[in-house]
Coordinates of C-alpha atoms in Angstrom, one line a residue:
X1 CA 0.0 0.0 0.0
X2 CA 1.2 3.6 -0.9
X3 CA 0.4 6.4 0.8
X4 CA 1.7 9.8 -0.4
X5 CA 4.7 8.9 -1.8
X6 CA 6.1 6.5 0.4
X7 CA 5.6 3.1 1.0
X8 CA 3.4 2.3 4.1
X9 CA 5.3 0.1 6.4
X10 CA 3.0 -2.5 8.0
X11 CA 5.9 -3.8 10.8
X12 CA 5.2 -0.4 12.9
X13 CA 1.9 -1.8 13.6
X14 CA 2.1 -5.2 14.8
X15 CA 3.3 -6.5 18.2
X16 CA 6.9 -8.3 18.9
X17 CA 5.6 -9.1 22.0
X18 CA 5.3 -12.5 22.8
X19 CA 2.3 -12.5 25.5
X20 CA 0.0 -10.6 23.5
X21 CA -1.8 -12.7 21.0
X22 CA -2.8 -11.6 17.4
X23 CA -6.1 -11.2 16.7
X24 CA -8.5 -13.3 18.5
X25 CA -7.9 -17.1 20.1
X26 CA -9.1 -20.0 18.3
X27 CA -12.5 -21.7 18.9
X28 CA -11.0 -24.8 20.6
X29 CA -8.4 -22.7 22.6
X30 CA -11.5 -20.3 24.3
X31 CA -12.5 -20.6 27.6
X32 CA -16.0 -19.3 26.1
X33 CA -16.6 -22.5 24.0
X34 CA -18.9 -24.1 26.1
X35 CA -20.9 -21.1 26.7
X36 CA -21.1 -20.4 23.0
X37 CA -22.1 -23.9 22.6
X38 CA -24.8 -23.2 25.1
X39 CA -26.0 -19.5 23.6
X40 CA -26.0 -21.4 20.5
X41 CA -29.0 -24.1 21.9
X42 CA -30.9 -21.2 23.8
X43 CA -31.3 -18.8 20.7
X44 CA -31.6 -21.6 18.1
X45 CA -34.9 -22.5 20.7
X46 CA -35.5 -19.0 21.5
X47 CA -35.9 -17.9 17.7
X48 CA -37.8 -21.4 16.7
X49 CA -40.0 -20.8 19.7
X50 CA -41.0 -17.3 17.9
X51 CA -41.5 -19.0 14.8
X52 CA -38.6 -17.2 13.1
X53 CA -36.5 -18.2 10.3
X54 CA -32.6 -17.3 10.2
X55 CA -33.6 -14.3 7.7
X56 CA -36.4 -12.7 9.9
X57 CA -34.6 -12.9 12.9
X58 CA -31.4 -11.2 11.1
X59 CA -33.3 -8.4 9.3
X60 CA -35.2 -7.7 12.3
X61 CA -31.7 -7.4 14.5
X62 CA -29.9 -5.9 11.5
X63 CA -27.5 -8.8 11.6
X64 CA -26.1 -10.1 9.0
X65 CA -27.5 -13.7 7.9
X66 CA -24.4 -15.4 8.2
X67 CA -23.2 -13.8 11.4
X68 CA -26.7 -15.5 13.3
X69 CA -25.6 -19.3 11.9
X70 CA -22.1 -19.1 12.5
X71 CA -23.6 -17.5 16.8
X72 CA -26.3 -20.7 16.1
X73 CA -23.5 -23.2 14.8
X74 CA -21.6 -22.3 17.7
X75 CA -18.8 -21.1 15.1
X76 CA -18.9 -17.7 16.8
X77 CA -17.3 -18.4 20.4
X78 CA -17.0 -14.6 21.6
X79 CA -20.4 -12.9 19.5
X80 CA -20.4 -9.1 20.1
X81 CA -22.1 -7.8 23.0
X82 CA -23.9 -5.6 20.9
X83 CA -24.6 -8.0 18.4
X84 CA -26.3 -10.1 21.3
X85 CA -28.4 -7.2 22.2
X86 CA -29.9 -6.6 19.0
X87 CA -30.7 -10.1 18.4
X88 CA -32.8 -10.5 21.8
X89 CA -34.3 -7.0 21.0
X90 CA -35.6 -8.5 17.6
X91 CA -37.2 -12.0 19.4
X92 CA -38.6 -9.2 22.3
X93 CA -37.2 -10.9 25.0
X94 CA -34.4 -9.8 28.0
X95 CA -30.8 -10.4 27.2
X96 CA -30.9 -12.7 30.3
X97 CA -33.0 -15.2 28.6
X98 CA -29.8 -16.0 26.3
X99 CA -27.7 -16.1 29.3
X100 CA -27.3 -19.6 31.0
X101 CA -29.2 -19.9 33.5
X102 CA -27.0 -20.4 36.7
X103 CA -26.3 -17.2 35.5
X104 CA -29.2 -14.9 35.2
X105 CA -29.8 -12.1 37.8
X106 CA -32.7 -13.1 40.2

């Protein structure tokens, strides 16, 4: 890449630093897999509950189609808090309900 007239030197910006980790660990290295495996059953259930399809549920969050299978495929580990929130907003129900439920608020 070339900006102005020099060449853009991609090196400043990444680490040398052993402990910190590029980018974001892989799905069978998280600590989150078994909650994302678990997220994955309650909003699969949640949505089918509803009696939403995969598309409805997206457009309705603003998500993109392929974001929602890879959360419900449990390919997503991490999924954006954000990302959560919309898709609960959409179904109309709490955030909580997609949490596990040894961990919901009582």
């Amino acid at each position: 890449m070339i900006i102005g007239s020099e060449k853009f030197d991609w090196s400043k910006f990444t680490t040398t630093l052993p402990c910190v980790p590029v980018g974001r660990s892989r799905r069978e290295n998280s600590r989150f897999r078994g909650e994302a495996e678990a997220l994955a059953i309650r909003l699969r259930a949640l949505r089918s509950d509803k009696g939403m399809t995969q598309e409805q549920l997206a457009g309705r969050a603003q998500v993109a189609v392929s974001t929602l299978r890879k959360i419900e495929s449990g390919r997503v580990v991490e999924p954006g808090y954000f990302t959560i929130l919309a898709l609960a907003n959409a179904m109309g129900v709490d955030p909580h309900e997609l949490a596990d439920p040894k961990d919901r608020p009582e």
